[in-house]
PDB file of C-alpha atoms in Angstrom:
ATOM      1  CA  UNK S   1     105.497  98.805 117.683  1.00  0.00           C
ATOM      2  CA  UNK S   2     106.055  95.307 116.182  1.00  0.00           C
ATOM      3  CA  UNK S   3     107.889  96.789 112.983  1.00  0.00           C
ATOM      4  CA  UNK S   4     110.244  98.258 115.285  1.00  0.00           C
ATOM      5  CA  UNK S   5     111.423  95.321 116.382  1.00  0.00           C
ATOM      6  CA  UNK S   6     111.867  93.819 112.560  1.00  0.00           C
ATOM      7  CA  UNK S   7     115.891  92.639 112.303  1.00  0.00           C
ATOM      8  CA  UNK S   8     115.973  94.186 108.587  1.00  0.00           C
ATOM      9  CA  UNK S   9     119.188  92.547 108.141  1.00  0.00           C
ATOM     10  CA  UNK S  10     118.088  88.881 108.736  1.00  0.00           C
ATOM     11  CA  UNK S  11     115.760  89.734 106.016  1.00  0.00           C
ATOM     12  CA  UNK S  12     118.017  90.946 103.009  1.00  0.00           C
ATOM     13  CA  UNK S  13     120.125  87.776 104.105  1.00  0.00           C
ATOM     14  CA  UNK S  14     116.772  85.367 103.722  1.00  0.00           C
ATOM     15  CA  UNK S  15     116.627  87.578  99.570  1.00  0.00           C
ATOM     16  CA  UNK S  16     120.394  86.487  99.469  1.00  0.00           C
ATOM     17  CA  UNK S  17     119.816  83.077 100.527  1.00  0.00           C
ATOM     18  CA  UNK S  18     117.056  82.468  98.260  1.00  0.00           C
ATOM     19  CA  UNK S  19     118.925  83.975  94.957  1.00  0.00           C
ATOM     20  CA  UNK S  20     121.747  81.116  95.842  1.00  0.00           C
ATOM     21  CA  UNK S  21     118.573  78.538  95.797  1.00  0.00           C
ATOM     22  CA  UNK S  22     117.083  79.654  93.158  1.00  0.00           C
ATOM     23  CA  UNK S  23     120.237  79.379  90.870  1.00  0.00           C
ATOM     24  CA  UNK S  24     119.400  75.806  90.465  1.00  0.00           C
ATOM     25  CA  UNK S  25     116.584  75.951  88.107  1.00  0.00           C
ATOM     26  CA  UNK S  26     118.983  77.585  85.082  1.00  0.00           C
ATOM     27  CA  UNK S  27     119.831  74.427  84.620  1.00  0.00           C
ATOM     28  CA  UNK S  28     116.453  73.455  83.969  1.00  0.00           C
ATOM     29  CA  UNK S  29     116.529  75.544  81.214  1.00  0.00           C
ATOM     30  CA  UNK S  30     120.007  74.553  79.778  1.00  0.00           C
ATOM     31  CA  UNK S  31     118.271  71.595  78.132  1.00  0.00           C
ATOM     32  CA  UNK S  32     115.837  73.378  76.006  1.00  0.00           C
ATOM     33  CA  UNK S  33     118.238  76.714  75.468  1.00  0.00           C
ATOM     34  CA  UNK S  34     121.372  74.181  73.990  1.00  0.00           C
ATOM     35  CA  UNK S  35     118.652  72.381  71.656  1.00  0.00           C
ATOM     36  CA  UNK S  36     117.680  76.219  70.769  1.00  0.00           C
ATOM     37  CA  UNK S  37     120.875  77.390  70.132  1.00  0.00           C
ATOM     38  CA  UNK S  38     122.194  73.975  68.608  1.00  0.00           C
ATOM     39  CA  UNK S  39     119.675  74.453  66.136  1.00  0.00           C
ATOM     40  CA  UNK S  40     120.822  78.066  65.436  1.00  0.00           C
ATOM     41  CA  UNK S  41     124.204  76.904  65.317  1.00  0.00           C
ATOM     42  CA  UNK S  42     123.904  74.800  62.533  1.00  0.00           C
ATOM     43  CA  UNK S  43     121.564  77.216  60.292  1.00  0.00           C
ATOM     44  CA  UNK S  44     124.517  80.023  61.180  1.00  0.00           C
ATOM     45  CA  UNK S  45     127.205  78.340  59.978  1.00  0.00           C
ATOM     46  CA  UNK S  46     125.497  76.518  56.775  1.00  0.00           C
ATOM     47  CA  UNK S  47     124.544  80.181  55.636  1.00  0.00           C
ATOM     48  CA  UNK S  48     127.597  81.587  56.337  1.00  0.00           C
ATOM     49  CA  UNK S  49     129.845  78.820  54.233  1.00  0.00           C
ATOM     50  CA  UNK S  50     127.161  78.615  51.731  1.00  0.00           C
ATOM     51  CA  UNK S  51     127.417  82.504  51.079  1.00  0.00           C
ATOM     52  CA  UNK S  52     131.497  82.240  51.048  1.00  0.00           C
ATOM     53  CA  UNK S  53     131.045  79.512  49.147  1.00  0.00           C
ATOM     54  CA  UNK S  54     128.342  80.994  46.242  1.00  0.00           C
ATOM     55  CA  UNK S  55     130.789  84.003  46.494  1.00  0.00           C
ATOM     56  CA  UNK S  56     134.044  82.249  45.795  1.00  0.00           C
ATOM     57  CA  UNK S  57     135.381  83.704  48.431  1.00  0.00           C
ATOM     58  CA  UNK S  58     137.691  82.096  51.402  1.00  0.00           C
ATOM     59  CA  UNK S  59     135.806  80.790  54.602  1.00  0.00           C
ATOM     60  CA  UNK S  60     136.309  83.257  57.111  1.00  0.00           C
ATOM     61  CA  UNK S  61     136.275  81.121  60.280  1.00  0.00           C
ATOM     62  CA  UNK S  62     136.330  83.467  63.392  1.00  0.00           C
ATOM     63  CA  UNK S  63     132.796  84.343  63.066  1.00  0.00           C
ATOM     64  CA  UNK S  64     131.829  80.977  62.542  1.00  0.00           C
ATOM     65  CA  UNK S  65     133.376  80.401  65.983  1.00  0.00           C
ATOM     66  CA  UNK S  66     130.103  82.666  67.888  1.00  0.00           C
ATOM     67  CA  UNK S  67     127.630  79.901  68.454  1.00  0.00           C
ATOM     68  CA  UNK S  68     129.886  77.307  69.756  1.00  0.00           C
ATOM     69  CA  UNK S  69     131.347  80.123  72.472  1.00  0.00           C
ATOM     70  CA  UNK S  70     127.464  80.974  72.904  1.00  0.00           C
ATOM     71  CA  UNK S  71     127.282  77.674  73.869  1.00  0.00           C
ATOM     72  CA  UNK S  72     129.877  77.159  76.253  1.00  0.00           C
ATOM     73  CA  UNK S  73     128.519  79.694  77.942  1.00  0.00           C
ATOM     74  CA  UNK S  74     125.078  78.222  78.304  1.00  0.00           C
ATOM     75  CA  UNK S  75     126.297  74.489  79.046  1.00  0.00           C
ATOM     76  CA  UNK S  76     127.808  76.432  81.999  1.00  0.00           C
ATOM     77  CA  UNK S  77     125.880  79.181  82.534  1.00  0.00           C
ATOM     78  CA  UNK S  78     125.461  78.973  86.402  1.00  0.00           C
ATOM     79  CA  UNK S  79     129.386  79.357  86.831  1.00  0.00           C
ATOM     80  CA  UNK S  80     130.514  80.990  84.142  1.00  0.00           C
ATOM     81  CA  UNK S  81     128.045  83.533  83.093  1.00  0.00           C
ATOM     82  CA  UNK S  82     126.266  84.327  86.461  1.00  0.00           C
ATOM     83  CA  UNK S  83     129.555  83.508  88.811  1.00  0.00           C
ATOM     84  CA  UNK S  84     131.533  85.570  86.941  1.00  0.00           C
ATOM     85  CA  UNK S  85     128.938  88.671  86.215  1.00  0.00           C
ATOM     86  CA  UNK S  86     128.099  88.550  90.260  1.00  0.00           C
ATOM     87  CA  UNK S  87     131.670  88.123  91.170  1.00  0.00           C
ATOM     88  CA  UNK S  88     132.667  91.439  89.199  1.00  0.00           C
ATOM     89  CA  UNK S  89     130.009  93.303  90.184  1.00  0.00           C
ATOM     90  CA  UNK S  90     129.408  92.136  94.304  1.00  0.00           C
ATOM     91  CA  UNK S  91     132.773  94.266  95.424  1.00  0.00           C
ATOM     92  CA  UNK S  92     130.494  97.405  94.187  1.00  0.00           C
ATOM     93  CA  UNK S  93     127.597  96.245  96.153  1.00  0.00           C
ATOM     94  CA  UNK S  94     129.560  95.339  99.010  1.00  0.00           C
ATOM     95  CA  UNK S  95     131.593  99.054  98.688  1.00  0.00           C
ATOM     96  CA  UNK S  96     128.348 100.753  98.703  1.00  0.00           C
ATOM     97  CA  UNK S  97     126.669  99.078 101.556  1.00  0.00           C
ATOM     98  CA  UNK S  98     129.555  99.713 103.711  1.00  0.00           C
ATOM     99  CA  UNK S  99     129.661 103.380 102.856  1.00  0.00           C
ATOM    100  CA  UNK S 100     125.717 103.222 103.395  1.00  0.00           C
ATOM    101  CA  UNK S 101     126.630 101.748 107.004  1.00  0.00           C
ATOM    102  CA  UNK S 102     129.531 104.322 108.030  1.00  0.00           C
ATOM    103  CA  UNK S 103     127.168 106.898 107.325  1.00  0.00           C
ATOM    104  CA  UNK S 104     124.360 105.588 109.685  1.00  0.00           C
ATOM    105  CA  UNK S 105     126.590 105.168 112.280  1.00  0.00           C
ATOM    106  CA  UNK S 106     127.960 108.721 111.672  1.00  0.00           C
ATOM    107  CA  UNK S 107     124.135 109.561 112.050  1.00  0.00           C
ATOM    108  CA  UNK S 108     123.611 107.829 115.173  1.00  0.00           C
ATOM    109  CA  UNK S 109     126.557 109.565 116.229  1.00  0.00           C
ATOM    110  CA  UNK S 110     125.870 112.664 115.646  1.00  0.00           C
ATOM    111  CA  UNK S 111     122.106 112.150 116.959  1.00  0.00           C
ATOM    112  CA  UNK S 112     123.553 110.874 120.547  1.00  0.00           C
ATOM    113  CA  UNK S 113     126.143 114.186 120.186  1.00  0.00           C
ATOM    114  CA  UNK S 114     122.900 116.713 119.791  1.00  0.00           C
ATOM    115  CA  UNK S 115     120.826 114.896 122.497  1.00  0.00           C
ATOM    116  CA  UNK S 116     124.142 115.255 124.984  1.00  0.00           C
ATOM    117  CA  UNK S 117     124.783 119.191 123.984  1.00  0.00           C
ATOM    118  CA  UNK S 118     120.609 119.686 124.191  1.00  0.00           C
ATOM    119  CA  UNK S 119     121.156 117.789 127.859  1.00  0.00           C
ATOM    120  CA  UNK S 120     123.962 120.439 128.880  1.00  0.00           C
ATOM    121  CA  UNK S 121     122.612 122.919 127.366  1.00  0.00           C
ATOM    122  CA  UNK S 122     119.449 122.602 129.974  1.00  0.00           C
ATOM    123  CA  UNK S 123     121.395 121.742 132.832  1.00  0.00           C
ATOM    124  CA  UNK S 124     123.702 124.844 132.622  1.00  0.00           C
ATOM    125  CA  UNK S 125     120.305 127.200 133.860  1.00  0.00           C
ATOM    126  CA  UNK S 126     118.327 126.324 136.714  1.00  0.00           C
ATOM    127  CA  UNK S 127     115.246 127.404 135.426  1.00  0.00           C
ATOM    128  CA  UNK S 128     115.401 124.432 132.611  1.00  0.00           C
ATOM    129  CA  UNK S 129     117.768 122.000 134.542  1.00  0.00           C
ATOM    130  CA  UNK S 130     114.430 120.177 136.232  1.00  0.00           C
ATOM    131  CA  UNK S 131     113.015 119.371 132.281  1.00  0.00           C
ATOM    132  CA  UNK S 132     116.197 116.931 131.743  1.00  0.00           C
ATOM    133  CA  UNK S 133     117.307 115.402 135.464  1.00  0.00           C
ATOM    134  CA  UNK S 134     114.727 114.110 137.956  1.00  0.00           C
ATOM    135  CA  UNK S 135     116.865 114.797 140.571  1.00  0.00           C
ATOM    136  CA  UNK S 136     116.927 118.390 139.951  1.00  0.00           C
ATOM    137  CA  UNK S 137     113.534 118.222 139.936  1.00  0.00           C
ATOM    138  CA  UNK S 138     112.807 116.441 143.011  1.00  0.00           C
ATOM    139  CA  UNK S 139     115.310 118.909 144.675  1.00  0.00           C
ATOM    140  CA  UNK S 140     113.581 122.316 143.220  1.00  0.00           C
ATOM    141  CA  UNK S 141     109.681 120.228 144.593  1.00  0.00           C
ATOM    142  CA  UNK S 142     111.491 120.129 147.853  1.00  0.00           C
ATOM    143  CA  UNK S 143     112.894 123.839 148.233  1.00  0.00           C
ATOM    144  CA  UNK S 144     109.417 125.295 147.339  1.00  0.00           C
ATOM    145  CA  UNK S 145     106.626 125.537 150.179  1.00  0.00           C
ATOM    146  CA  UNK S 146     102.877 125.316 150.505  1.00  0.00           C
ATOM    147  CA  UNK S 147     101.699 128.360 149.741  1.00  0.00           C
ATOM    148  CA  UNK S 148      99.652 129.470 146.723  1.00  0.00           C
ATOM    149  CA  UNK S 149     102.396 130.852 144.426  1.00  0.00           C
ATOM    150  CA  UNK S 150     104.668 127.712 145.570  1.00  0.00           C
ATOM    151  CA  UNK S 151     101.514 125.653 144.262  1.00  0.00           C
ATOM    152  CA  UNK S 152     101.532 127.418 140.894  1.00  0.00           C
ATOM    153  CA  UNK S 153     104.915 127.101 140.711  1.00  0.00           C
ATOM    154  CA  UNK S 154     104.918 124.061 141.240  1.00  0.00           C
ATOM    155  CA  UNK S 155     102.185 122.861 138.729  1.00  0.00           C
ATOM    156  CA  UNK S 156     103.709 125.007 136.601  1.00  0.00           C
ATOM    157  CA  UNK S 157     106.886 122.676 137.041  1.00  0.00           C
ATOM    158  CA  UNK S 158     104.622 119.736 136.381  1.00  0.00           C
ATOM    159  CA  UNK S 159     103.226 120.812 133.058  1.00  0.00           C
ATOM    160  CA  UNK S 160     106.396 122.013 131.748  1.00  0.00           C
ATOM    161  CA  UNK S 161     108.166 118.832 132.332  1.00  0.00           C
ATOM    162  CA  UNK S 162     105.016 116.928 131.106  1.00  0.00           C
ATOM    163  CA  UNK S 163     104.928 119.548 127.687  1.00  0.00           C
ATOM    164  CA  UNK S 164     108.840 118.692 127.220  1.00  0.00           C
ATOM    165  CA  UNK S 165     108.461 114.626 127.572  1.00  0.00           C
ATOM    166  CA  UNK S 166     105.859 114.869 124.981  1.00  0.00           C
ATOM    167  CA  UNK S 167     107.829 116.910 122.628  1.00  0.00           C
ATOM    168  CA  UNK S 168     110.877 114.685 123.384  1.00  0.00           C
ATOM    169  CA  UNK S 169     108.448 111.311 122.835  1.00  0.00           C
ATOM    170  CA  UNK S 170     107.214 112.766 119.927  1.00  0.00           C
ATOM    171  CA  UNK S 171     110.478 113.543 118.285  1.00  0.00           C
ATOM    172  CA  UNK S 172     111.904 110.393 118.739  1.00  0.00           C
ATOM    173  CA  UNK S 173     109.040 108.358 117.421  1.00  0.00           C
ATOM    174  CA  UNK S 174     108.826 110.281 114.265  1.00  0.00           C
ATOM    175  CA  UNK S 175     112.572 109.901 114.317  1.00  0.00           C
ATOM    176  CA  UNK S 176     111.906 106.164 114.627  1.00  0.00           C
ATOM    177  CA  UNK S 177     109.217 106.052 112.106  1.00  0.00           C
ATOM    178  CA  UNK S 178     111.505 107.988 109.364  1.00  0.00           C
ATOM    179  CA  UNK S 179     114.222 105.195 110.018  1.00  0.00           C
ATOM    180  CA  UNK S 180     112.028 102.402 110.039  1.00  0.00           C
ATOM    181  CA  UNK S 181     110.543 103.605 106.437  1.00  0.00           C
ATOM    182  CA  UNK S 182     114.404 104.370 105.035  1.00  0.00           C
ATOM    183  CA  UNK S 183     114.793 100.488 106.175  1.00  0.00           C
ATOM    184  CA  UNK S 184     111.438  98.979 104.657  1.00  0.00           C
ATOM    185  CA  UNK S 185     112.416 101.034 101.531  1.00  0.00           C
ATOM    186  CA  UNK S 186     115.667  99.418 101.246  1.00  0.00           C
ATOM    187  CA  UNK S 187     113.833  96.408 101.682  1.00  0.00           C
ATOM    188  CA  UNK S 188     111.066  96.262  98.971  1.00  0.00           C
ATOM    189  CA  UNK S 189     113.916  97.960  96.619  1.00  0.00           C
ATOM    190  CA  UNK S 190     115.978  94.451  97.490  1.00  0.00           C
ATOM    191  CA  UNK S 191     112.913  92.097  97.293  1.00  0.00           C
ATOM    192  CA  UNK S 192     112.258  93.682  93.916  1.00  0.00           C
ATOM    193  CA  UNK S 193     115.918  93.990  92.908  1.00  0.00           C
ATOM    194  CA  UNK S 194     116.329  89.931  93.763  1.00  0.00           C
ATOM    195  CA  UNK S 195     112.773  88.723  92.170  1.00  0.00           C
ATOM    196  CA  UNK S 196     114.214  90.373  88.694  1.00  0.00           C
ATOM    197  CA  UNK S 197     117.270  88.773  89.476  1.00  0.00           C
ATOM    198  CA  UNK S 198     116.149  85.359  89.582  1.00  0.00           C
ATOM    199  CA  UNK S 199     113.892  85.972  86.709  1.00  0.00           C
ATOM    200  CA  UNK S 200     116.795  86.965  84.314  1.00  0.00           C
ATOM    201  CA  UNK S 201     119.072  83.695  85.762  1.00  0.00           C
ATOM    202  CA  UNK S 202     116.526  81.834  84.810  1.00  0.00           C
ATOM    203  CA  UNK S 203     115.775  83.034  81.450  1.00  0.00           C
ATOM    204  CA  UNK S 204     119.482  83.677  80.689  1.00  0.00           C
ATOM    205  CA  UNK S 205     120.079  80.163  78.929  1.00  0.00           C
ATOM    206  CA  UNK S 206     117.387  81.439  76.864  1.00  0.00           C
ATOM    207  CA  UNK S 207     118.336  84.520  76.113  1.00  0.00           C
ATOM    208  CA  UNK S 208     121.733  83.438  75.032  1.00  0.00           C
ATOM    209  CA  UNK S 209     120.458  80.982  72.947  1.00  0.00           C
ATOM    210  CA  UNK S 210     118.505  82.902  70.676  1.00  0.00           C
ATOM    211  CA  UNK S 211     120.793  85.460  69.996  1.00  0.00           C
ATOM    212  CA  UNK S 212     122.469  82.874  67.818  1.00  0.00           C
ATOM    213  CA  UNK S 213     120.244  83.293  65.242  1.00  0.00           C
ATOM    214  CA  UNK S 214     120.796  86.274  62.808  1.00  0.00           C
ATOM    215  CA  UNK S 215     118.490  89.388  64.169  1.00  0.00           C
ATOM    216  CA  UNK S 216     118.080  88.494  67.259  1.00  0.00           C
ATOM    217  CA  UNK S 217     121.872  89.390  68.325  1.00  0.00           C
ATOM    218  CA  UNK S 218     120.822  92.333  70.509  1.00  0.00           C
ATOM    219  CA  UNK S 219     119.130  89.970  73.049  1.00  0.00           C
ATOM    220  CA  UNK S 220     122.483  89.172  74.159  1.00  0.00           C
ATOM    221  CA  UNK S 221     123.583  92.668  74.989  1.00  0.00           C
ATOM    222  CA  UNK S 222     120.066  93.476  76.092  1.00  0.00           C
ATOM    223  CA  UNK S 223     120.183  90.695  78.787  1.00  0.00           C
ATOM    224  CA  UNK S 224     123.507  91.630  80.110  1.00  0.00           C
ATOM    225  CA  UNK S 225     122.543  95.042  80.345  1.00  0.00           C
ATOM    226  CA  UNK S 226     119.506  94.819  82.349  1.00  0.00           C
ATOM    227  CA  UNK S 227     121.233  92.237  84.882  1.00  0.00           C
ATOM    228  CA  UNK S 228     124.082  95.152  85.500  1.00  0.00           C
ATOM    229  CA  UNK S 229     121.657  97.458  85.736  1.00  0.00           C
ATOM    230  CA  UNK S 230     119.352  95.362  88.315  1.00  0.00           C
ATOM    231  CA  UNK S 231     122.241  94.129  90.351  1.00  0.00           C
ATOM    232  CA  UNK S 232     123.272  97.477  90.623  1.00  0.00           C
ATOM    233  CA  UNK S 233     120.146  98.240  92.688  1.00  0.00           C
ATOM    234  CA  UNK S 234     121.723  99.166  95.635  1.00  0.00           C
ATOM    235  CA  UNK S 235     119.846  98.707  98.771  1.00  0.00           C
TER     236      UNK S 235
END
């Protein structure tokens, strides 16, 4: 099969590759989301003063500070926001996938363990050692004769060893098949886990620009969220 021979690896590192070259275009948005939240700035901070001012009371400064951090973070968004949200989060990623790959190779352990004990297990009685070792089989051929319950033993010896490759064949290409799925699965669940990925990086300037403006606060915590959430996609 040609899917068999698909390196599944080489293709989650061609999704990780193309995140890192995708990162560029956030800063295609920086432009329009600092005008955005420039904008917002300025409207914040008149209505807050004017309000402490119409109130008589004191300016209270610290939430004034918001949309100038807001937009430190999207003047370097790239670095700071994504770099430091990816660099938290990739020891998970890179925890899980390691448990994910000490457990396959605990599988293909204990696969090659059951085909060794089936393999002893039909070599121990004559009557089943010929189904697992062609030499055994060559060597029962040769003891029998010519005669007619020789030749019926003998094709029965034939069919039996054909019946038990095909049940053997069988089981290992639906064995293959289930393994191939588990790894296209993992696949499309990393293609779709990077696509959102790249959408939200780019959007991110965006995102953190509006939330500036009174109302719209909960974008900020919305857009975080879902990032987590999506990088968390473990494949």
């Amino acid at each position: 099969m040609l899917l068999a021979a698909v390196d599944f690896d080489n293709l989650h590192q061609v999704l990780r590759v193309l995140y890192d070259e995708m990162m560029p275009l956030c800063s295609n948005m920086t432009g329009v989301a600092k005008g955005i939240a420039g904008l917002g700035a300025l409207f914040y901070v008149a209505a807050k003063v004017w309000q402490s001012l119409a109130r008589a009371e004191p300016i209270d400064v610290y939430p004034l500070l918001r949309p100038f951090a807001l937009g430190l973070c999207i003047m370097f968004f790239p670095t700071f926001v994504l770099g430091t949200i990816n660099t938290v989060l990739s020891p998970v990623v890179k925890g899980c996938n390691q448990l994910m790959e000490t457990q396959t190779f605990d599988m293909n352990e204990y696969r090659a363990q059951k085909d060794r004990l089936e393999y002893e297990a039909l070599m121990r009685s004559p009557e089943t050692a010929y189904l697992a070792s062609d030499e055994e089989f060559d060597r029962q051929l040769e003891e029998l004769g010519w005669s007619p319950s020789d030749m019926v033993t003998m094709t029965g010896m034939y069919m039996d060893r054909a019946a038990y490759n095909i049940k053997k064949s069988v089981r290992d290409w639906f064995r293959e098949l289930l393994e191939m799925l588990f790894q296209a699965a993992g696949l499309i669940i990393d293609t779709l886990r990077t696509f959102f990925l790249i959408v939200l990086s780019i959007l991110g300037p965006l995102a953190f620009a509006i939330s500036v403006y009174d109302g719209f606060q909960s974008t900020l915590t919305q857009w975080i969220s879902r990032y987590i959430s999506i990088y968390l996609w473990l494949p």
